[in-house]
Structure formats: structure tokens, C-alpha cells
Amino acid sequence: MHRARQRSKNRIASLLCAASTTAVFLLGCHYSPPLTSQQIEGQHLYNVRCEHCHGENDLALKPAPPDIRSILLRDKLPDGAPATDLAVRRIVLNGKGKMPSFAGRFTEDQMQALLAFLRSRPN
Ligand code: HEC
């Protein structure tokens, strides 16, 4: 009797352990918070204005434009400069190499949204 109770306690303990391992796995490794409405607006701008080069490389540029998703969560830009809002803003406004200037193409709110998106980790 006593042993049976102990066995079922062990079973419960191992179930709890499995459940918490699963939770840590899901939350710790794969969970990213949902995007804010500002980040969603930025994602839309990114998809329309940036992704055809930076994702699809539809102009077949060589070298291919770098992957810049979540760039503001990294330490450095692809060229090695610190990854700051200001640096990305300058590149978007001035262009760089084969990347055209987007001066006058975004309102301040849109620029903020784009930067917020580049600071997110979309699923
Ligand atoms: C016509 C293609 C094209 C489009 C559209 C484009 N880019 Fe680029 N982008 C490039 C290329 C090519 C580079 C590499 C430039 C270089 O290093 O000479 C680049 C580089 C960058 C870099 C990294 C620069 C560095 O020095 O590390 C950032 C950040 C960037 N682009 C942001 C954007 C954003 C944001 C958009 C949309 C608003 C965008 N780009 C749209 C072609 C494009």
C-alpha cells in the first residue's frame, strides 16, 4: 500500500517535471512576444519597401543585400558599425552602395514603426 502510494507520487513528480521542461522549452527557447501594433505597421512597411531586396533579392544584386530582420537586436550592422536606430535611420535616408535613398518616403511615425519592427523578433 505504502509502496503503491510512493510510486504514484513518483509518477506525478515525473509528469510535473516533464511539463515544466516543456514549458521552459516553449517559453525559453521559442517564445517571442506578439508584435505591437506599431511593430506590425513597421513589418508592413518592411515587407513592401525592403523585403524584395533584403529577402528575395529580386534584382539579383551581388553580393545579395544582407538579412536585416531583427538587426536592432544585434550588436552590429552587417558593415560592423554599432546597430543603433540612428545608424539605420541614416542608411534608410541616405542609401548605401546599391541601396537607394528613401529620403522623403517615410513620415516620422512610419520611420519609428520601421525601427520598432527591426527591433522585434517576429515568429
Ligand atoms: C534596391 C534594393 C534595396 C532596397 C529596396 C533596400 N535595401 Fe537596404 N541594402 C541594400 C544593399 C545592396 C545593401 C548593402 C549596401 C552596402 O553595404 O554596400 C543594403 C544594406 C542595408 C543595411 C545594412 C547597412 C550596413 O552598412 O551594414 C540596412 C540596415 C538596410 N539596408 C536597411 C534597409 C531598409 C530598412 C530598407 C527598406 C526601407 C532597405 N534597406 C531597402 C539594398 C536594398
Coordinates of N, CA, C and O and ligand atoms in Angstrom, one line a residue:
M1 N 0.8 -1.2 0.0 CA 0.0 0.0 0.0 C 0.9 1.2 0.0 O 0.8 2.1 -0.9
H2 N 1.8 1.2 1.0 CA 2.7 2.4 1.1 C 3.5 2.6 -0.2 O 3.6 3.7 -0.7
R3 N 4.0 1.4 -0.7 CA 4.8 1.5 -1.9 C 4.1 2.0 -3.1 O 4.6 2.8 -3.9
A4 N 2.8 1.6 -3.2 CA 2.0 2.0 -4.3 C 1.8 3.5 -4.3 O 1.9 4.2 -5.3
R5 N 1.6 4.0 -3.1 CA 1.4 5.5 -3.0 C 2.6 6.2 -3.4 O 2.6 7.2 -4.1
Q6 N 3.8 5.6 -2.9 CA 5.0 6.3 -3.3 C 5.2 6.2 -4.8 O 5.7 7.2 -5.4
R7 N 4.8 5.1 -5.4 CA 5.0 5.0 -6.9 C 4.2 6.1 -7.6 O 4.6 6.7 -8.5
S8 N 2.9 6.3 -7.1 CA 2.1 7.2 -7.8 C 2.6 8.7 -7.6 O 2.5 9.5 -8.4
K9 N 3.2 8.9 -6.4 CA 3.8 10.2 -6.1 C 5.0 10.4 -7.1 O 5.1 11.5 -7.7
N10 N 5.8 9.3 -7.3 CA 6.9 9.5 -8.3 C 6.3 9.8 -9.7 O 6.9 10.6 -10.4
R11 N 5.2 9.1 -10.0 CA 4.7 9.3 -11.3 C 4.3 10.8 -11.5 O 4.5 11.4 -12.5
I12 N 3.6 11.3 -10.5 CA 3.2 12.7 -10.5 C 4.4 13.6 -10.6 O 4.4 14.5 -11.4
A13 N 5.4 13.3 -9.8 CA 6.6 14.2 -9.9 C 7.2 14.1 -11.3 O 7.6 15.2 -11.8
S14 N 7.2 13.0 -11.9 CA 7.9 12.9 -13.2 C 7.0 13.6 -14.3 O 7.5 14.3 -15.2
L15 N 5.7 13.5 -14.1 CA 4.8 14.3 -15.0 C 5.0 15.8 -14.9 O 5.1 16.5 -15.8
L16 N 5.1 16.2 -13.6 CA 5.3 17.7 -13.4 C 6.7 18.1 -14.0 O 6.8 19.2 -14.6
C17 N 7.7 17.3 -13.8 CA 9.0 17.6 -14.3 C 8.9 17.7 -15.9 O 9.4 18.6 -16.4
A18 N 8.2 16.7 -16.5 CA 8.1 16.8 -18.0 C 7.4 18.0 -18.4 O 7.8 18.7 -19.3
A19 N 6.3 18.4 -17.6 CA 5.5 19.5 -18.0 C 6.3 20.8 -17.9 O 6.3 21.7 -18.8
S20 N 7.1 20.9 -16.8 CA 7.9 22.1 -16.6 C 9.0 22.2 -17.6 O 9.4 23.3 -18.1
T21 N 9.6 21.1 -18.0 CA 10.6 21.1 -19.0 C 10.0 21.6 -20.3 O 10.6 22.4 -21.0
T22 N 8.8 21.1 -20.6 CA 8.2 21.5 -21.9 C 7.9 23.0 -21.8 O 8.2 23.7 -22.8
A23 N 7.5 23.5 -20.7 CA 7.2 24.9 -20.5 C 8.5 25.8 -20.7 O 8.5 26.7 -21.5
V24 N 9.6 25.3 -20.1 CA 10.8 26.0 -20.3 C 11.3 26.0 -21.7 O 11.7 27.0 -22.3
F25 N 11.1 24.9 -22.3 CA 11.5 24.7 -23.7 C 10.7 25.7 -24.6 O 11.2 26.5 -25.4
L26 N 9.3 25.7 -24.4 CA 8.5 26.6 -25.2 C 8.8 28.0 -24.9 O 8.9 28.8 -25.8
L27 N 8.8 28.4 -23.6 CA 8.9 29.8 -23.3 C 10.4 30.3 -23.5 O 10.6 31.3 -24.0
G28 N 11.3 29.5 -23.0 CA 12.7 29.9 -23.0 C 13.3 29.9 -24.4 O 14.0 30.8 -24.7
C29 N 13.0 29.0 -25.2 CA 13.7 28.9 -26.5 C 12.9 29.4 -27.7 O 13.4 30.0 -28.6
H30 N 11.5 29.3 -27.6 CA 10.8 29.6 -28.8 C 9.8 30.7 -28.7 O 9.1 31.0 -29.7
Y31 N 9.6 31.2 -27.5 CA 8.6 32.1 -27.3 C 9.1 33.5 -27.7 O 10.1 34.0 -27.2
S32 N 8.4 34.2 -28.6 CA 8.7 35.6 -28.8 C 7.3 36.3 -28.6 O 6.3 35.8 -29.0
P33 N 7.4 37.5 -27.9 CA 6.1 38.1 -27.6 C 5.4 38.6 -28.9 O 6.1 38.8 -29.9
P34 N 4.1 38.7 -28.9 CA 3.4 39.1 -30.1 C 3.9 40.5 -30.5 O 4.2 41.3 -29.6
L35 N 3.9 40.9 -31.7 CA 4.3 42.2 -32.1 C 3.2 43.2 -31.7 O 2.1 43.0 -31.6
T36 N 3.7 44.4 -31.3 CA 2.8 45.5 -31.0 C 2.2 46.1 -32.3 O 2.7 45.7 -33.4
S37 N 1.2 46.9 -32.2 CA 0.6 47.4 -33.4 C 1.6 48.3 -34.2 O 1.6 48.3 -35.4
Q38 N 2.5 49.0 -33.5 CA 3.5 49.8 -34.2 C 4.5 48.9 -34.9 O 4.8 49.1 -36.1
Q39 N 4.8 47.7 -34.3 CA 5.7 46.8 -35.0 C 5.1 46.2 -36.2 O 5.7 45.9 -37.2
I40 N 3.8 45.9 -36.1 CA 3.0 45.3 -37.2 C 3.0 46.3 -38.4 O 3.2 46.0 -39.5
E41 N 2.8 47.6 -38.0 CA 2.9 48.6 -39.1 C 4.3 48.6 -39.8 O 4.4 48.7 -41.0
G42 N 5.3 48.6 -38.9 CA 6.7 48.5 -39.4 C 6.9 47.3 -40.3 O 7.6 47.4 -41.3
Q43 N 6.3 46.2 -39.9 CA 6.5 44.9 -40.6 C 5.9 45.1 -42.0 O 6.5 44.7 -43.0
H44 N 4.8 45.8 -42.1 CA 4.1 46.0 -43.4 C 5.0 46.9 -44.2 O 5.3 46.6 -45.4
L45 N 5.6 48.0 -43.7 CA 6.5 48.8 -44.4 C 7.7 48.0 -44.9 O 8.1 48.2 -46.0
Y46 N 8.2 47.2 -44.0 CA 9.4 46.4 -44.3 C 9.1 45.5 -45.5 O 9.8 45.4 -46.5
N47 N 7.9 44.8 -45.4 CA 7.5 43.9 -46.5 C 7.3 44.5 -47.8 O 7.7 44.0 -48.8
V48 N 6.8 45.8 -47.8 CA 6.5 46.5 -49.1 C 7.8 47.1 -49.6 O 8.1 47.1 -50.8
R49 N 8.6 47.7 -48.7 CA 9.8 48.6 -49.2 C 11.1 47.9 -49.1 O 12.0 48.3 -49.9
C50 N 11.3 47.0 -48.3 CA 12.7 46.5 -48.0 C 12.9 45.0 -48.4 O 13.9 44.6 -48.9
E51 N 11.8 44.2 -48.2 CA 11.9 42.7 -48.3 C 12.3 42.3 -49.7 O 13.0 41.3 -49.9
H52 N 11.8 43.0 -50.7 CA 12.0 42.5 -52.1 C 13.5 42.5 -52.4 O 14.0 41.6 -53.2
C53 N 14.3 43.4 -51.7 CA 15.8 43.3 -51.9 C 16.4 42.5 -50.8 O 17.2 41.6 -51.1
H54 N 16.0 42.8 -49.5 CA 16.7 42.1 -48.4 C 16.3 40.7 -48.2 O 17.1 40.0 -47.5
G55 N 15.2 40.3 -48.7 CA 14.7 38.9 -48.6 C 14.8 38.2 -49.9 O 15.6 37.2 -50.0
E56 N 14.1 38.7 -50.9 CA 14.0 38.0 -52.2 C 15.2 38.3 -53.0 O 15.5 37.5 -54.0
N57 N 15.8 39.4 -52.9 CA 16.9 39.9 -53.8 C 16.4 39.8 -55.2 O 17.0 39.1 -56.1
D58 N 15.3 40.4 -55.5 CA 14.7 40.3 -56.8 C 15.5 41.0 -57.9 O 15.2 40.7 -59.1
L59 N 16.4 41.8 -57.6 CA 17.3 42.4 -58.6 C 18.6 41.6 -58.8 O 19.4 42.0 -59.6
A60 N 18.6 40.5 -58.1 CA 19.8 39.6 -58.2 C 21.1 40.4 -58.0 O 22.1 40.2 -58.7
L61 N 21.1 41.3 -57.0 CA 22.3 42.0 -56.6 C 23.4 41.1 -56.1 O 23.1 40.1 -55.4
K62 N 24.6 41.4 -56.4 CA 25.8 40.7 -55.9 C 26.7 41.6 -55.3 O 27.2 42.6 -56.0
P63 N 27.1 41.5 -54.0 CA 26.6 40.4 -53.1 C 25.1 40.7 -52.8 O 24.7 41.9 -52.9
A64 N 24.4 39.7 -52.4 CA 23.0 39.9 -52.0 C 22.9 40.8 -50.8 O 23.7 40.8 -49.9
P65 N 21.8 41.7 -50.8 CA 21.6 42.6 -49.6 C 21.5 41.7 -48.4 O 20.9 40.6 -48.4
P66 N 22.1 42.2 -47.3 CA 22.2 41.3 -46.1 C 20.8 41.2 -45.4 O 19.9 42.0 -45.7
D67 N 20.6 40.1 -44.7 CA 19.4 39.9 -43.9 C 19.4 40.9 -42.7 O 20.3 40.9 -41.9
I68 N 18.4 41.8 -42.7 CA 18.4 42.8 -41.7 C 17.2 42.7 -40.7 O 17.0 43.6 -39.9
R69 N 16.5 41.5 -40.8 CA 15.4 41.4 -39.8 C 16.0 41.3 -38.4 O 17.1 40.7 -38.2
S70 N 15.4 41.9 -37.4 CA 15.9 41.9 -36.0 C 17.2 42.6 -35.9 O 17.9 42.3 -34.9
I71 N 17.6 43.4 -36.9 CA 19.0 43.9 -36.9 C 19.3 44.8 -35.6 O 20.4 44.8 -35.2
L72 N 18.2 45.4 -35.1 CA 18.5 46.3 -33.9 C 18.5 45.5 -32.6 O 18.7 46.0 -31.6
L73 N 18.4 44.2 -32.7 CA 18.6 43.3 -31.5 C 20.0 42.8 -31.6 O 20.5 42.1 -30.6
R74 N 20.7 43.0 -32.7 CA 22.1 42.6 -32.7 C 23.0 43.7 -32.3 O 22.6 44.8 -32.1
D75 N 24.3 43.4 -32.1 CA 25.3 44.4 -31.6 C 25.7 45.3 -32.8 O 25.9 46.5 -32.7
K76 N 25.8 44.6 -34.0 CA 26.5 45.3 -35.1 C 25.6 45.2 -36.4 O 25.0 44.2 -36.6
L77 N 25.7 46.2 -37.2 CA 25.2 46.1 -38.6 C 26.1 45.2 -39.4 O 27.3 45.0 -39.0
P78 N 25.6 44.8 -40.6 CA 26.5 43.9 -41.4 C 27.9 44.6 -41.7 O 28.9 43.9 -41.8
D79 N 27.9 45.9 -41.8 CA 29.2 46.5 -42.1 C 30.1 46.7 -40.8 O 31.2 47.3 -40.9
G80 N 29.6 46.3 -39.7 CA 30.4 46.3 -38.4 C 30.2 47.5 -37.6 O 30.6 47.6 -36.4
A81 N 29.4 48.5 -38.1 CA 29.1 49.7 -37.2 C 28.1 49.3 -36.1 O 27.3 48.3 -36.3
P82 N 28.1 50.0 -35.0 CA 27.1 49.6 -33.9 C 25.7 49.7 -34.5 O 25.4 50.6 -35.3
A83 N 24.9 48.7 -34.1 CA 23.5 48.7 -34.6 C 22.6 49.6 -33.8 O 22.1 49.2 -32.7
T84 N 22.5 50.9 -34.2 CA 21.7 51.8 -33.5 C 20.6 52.3 -34.4 O 20.7 52.3 -35.6
D85 N 19.5 52.9 -33.8 CA 18.4 53.5 -34.5 C 19.0 54.5 -35.5 O 18.6 54.6 -36.6
L86 N 19.9 55.3 -35.0 CA 20.4 56.5 -35.8 C 21.1 55.9 -37.0 O 21.0 56.5 -38.1
A87 N 21.9 54.9 -36.8 CA 22.7 54.3 -37.9 C 21.8 53.8 -39.0 O 21.9 54.0 -40.2
V88 N 20.7 53.1 -38.6 CA 19.8 52.5 -39.6 C 19.0 53.6 -40.2 O 18.8 53.6 -41.5
R89 N 18.6 54.6 -39.5 CA 17.9 55.8 -40.0 C 18.7 56.5 -41.1 O 18.2 56.8 -42.2
R90 N 20.0 56.6 -40.8 CA 20.9 57.3 -41.8 C 21.0 56.5 -43.1 O 21.0 57.0 -44.1
I91 N 21.1 55.2 -42.9 CA 21.2 54.3 -44.1 C 19.9 54.4 -44.9 O 20.0 54.5 -46.2
V92 N 18.8 54.4 -44.3 CA 17.5 54.5 -45.0 C 17.4 55.8 -45.7 O 16.9 55.9 -46.8
L93 N 17.8 56.9 -45.0 CA 17.7 58.2 -45.6 C 18.7 58.5 -46.7 O 18.4 59.1 -47.7
N94 N 19.9 58.0 -46.5 CA 21.0 58.3 -47.5 C 21.2 57.2 -48.5 O 21.8 57.5 -49.5
G95 N 20.7 56.0 -48.2 CA 21.1 54.9 -49.1 C 22.5 54.4 -48.8 O 23.2 55.1 -48.0
K96 N 22.9 53.3 -49.5 CA 24.3 52.9 -49.3 C 24.6 51.9 -50.4 O 23.9 51.0 -50.7
G97 N 25.7 52.2 -51.1 CA 26.1 51.3 -52.2 C 24.9 51.2 -53.2 O 24.4 52.3 -53.7
K98 N 24.4 50.0 -53.4 CA 23.3 49.8 -54.4 C 22.0 50.0 -53.8 O 21.0 49.9 -54.4
M99 N 22.0 50.4 -52.5 CA 20.7 50.6 -51.8 C 20.3 52.1 -52.1 O 21.1 53.0 -51.8
P100 N 19.1 52.3 -52.6 CA 18.7 53.7 -52.9 C 18.3 54.4 -51.6 O 18.1 53.9 -50.6
S101 N 18.3 55.8 -51.7 CA 17.9 56.6 -50.6 C 16.3 56.6 -50.5 O 15.7 56.6 -51.5
F102 N 15.8 56.5 -49.3 CA 14.4 56.6 -49.1 C 14.0 58.0 -48.5 O 13.0 58.1 -47.8
A103 N 14.8 59.0 -48.7 CA 14.6 60.3 -48.2 C 13.2 60.8 -48.7 O 12.8 60.7 -49.8
G104 N 12.4 61.3 -47.7 CA 11.0 61.8 -48.1 C 10.0 60.7 -48.3 O 8.8 61.0 -48.6
R105 N 10.4 59.4 -48.1 CA 9.4 58.3 -48.4 C 8.7 57.9 -47.2 O 7.6 57.3 -47.3
F106 N 9.2 58.2 -46.0 CA 8.5 57.8 -44.8 C 8.2 59.0 -43.9 O 9.1 59.9 -43.8
T107 N 7.1 59.0 -43.3 CA 6.8 60.0 -42.3 C 7.6 59.6 -41.0 O 8.1 58.5 -40.9
E108 N 7.7 60.5 -40.1 CA 8.4 60.2 -38.8 C 7.8 59.0 -38.1 O 8.5 58.1 -37.6
D109 N 6.5 59.0 -38.1 CA 5.8 57.8 -37.5 C 6.1 56.5 -38.2 O 6.3 55.5 -37.5
Q110 N 6.2 56.6 -39.5 CA 6.5 55.3 -40.3 C 7.9 54.9 -40.0 O 8.2 53.7 -39.9
M111 N 8.8 55.9 -39.9 CA 10.2 55.6 -39.6 C 10.3 54.9 -38.2 O 11.0 53.9 -38.1
Q112 N 9.6 55.5 -37.3 CA 9.6 54.9 -35.9 C 9.1 53.5 -35.9 O 9.6 52.6 -35.3
A113 N 8.0 53.2 -36.7 CA 7.4 51.9 -36.8 C 8.4 50.9 -37.5 O 8.6 49.8 -37.0
L114 N 9.1 51.4 -38.5 CA 10.1 50.5 -39.2 C 11.2 50.1 -38.2 O 11.6 49.0 -38.1
L115 N 11.7 51.1 -37.4 CA 12.8 50.8 -36.5 C 12.2 49.9 -35.4 O 13.0 49.0 -35.0
A116 N 11.0 50.1 -35.0 CA 10.4 49.2 -33.9 C 10.3 47.8 -34.4 O 10.6 46.8 -33.7
F117 N 10.0 47.6 -35.7 CA 9.9 46.3 -36.3 C 11.3 45.7 -36.4 O 11.5 44.5 -36.0
L118 N 12.3 46.5 -36.7 CA 13.7 45.9 -36.8 C 14.3 45.6 -35.5 O 15.3 45.0 -35.4
R119 N 13.5 46.1 -34.4 CA 14.0 45.7 -33.0 C 13.1 44.6 -32.5 O 13.2 44.2 -31.3
S120 N 12.3 43.9 -33.3 CA 11.5 42.8 -32.8 C 12.0 41.5 -33.4 O 12.8 41.5 -34.3
R121 N 11.5 40.4 -32.8 CA 11.8 39.1 -33.3 C 10.5 38.4 -33.8 O 9.9 37.7 -33.0
P122 N 10.1 38.7 -35.0 CA 8.8 38.1 -35.5 C 8.9 36.6 -35.5 O 10.0 36.1 -35.8
N123 N 7.8 35.9 -35.3 CA 7.8 34.5 -35.4 C 7.9 34.0 -36.9 O 7.4 34.7 -37.7
Ligands
HEC1 C1 17.2 48.0 -54.2 C2 17.5 47.1 -53.1 C3 17.3 47.6 -51.7 C4 16.2 48.0 -51.0 C5 14.8 48.3 -51.6 C6 16.6 48.2 -49.6 N1 17.9 47.9 -49.5 FE1 18.9 48.0 -47.7 N2 20.6 47.4 -48.6 C7 20.7 47.1 -50.0 C8 22.1 46.7 -50.3 C9 22.6 46.3 -51.7 C10 22.8 46.8 -49.1 C11 24.3 46.6 -48.9 C12 25.0 48.0 -49.0 C13 26.4 48.0 -48.9 O1 27.0 47.6 -47.9 O2 27.1 48.5 -49.9 C14 21.8 47.2 -48.1 C15 22.2 47.4 -46.7 C16 21.3 47.8 -45.7 C17 21.6 47.8 -44.3 C18 22.9 47.5 -43.7 C19 23.9 48.5 -44.0 C20 25.3 48.2 -43.4 O3 26.2 49.0 -43.7 O4 25.5 47.3 -42.6 C21 20.5 48.2 -43.7 C22 20.3 48.5 -42.2 C23 19.4 48.4 -44.7 N3 20.0 48.1 -45.9 C24 18.1 48.7 -44.4 C25 17.1 48.8 -45.4 C26 15.8 49.1 -45.1 C27 15.2 49.4 -43.7 C28 15.1 49.1 -46.3 C29 13.6 49.5 -46.5 C30 13.2 50.8 -46.1 C31 16.0 48.8 -47.3 N4 17.3 48.6 -46.7 C32 15.7 48.7 -48.6 C33 19.7 47.1 -50.9 C34 18.4 47.5 -50.7

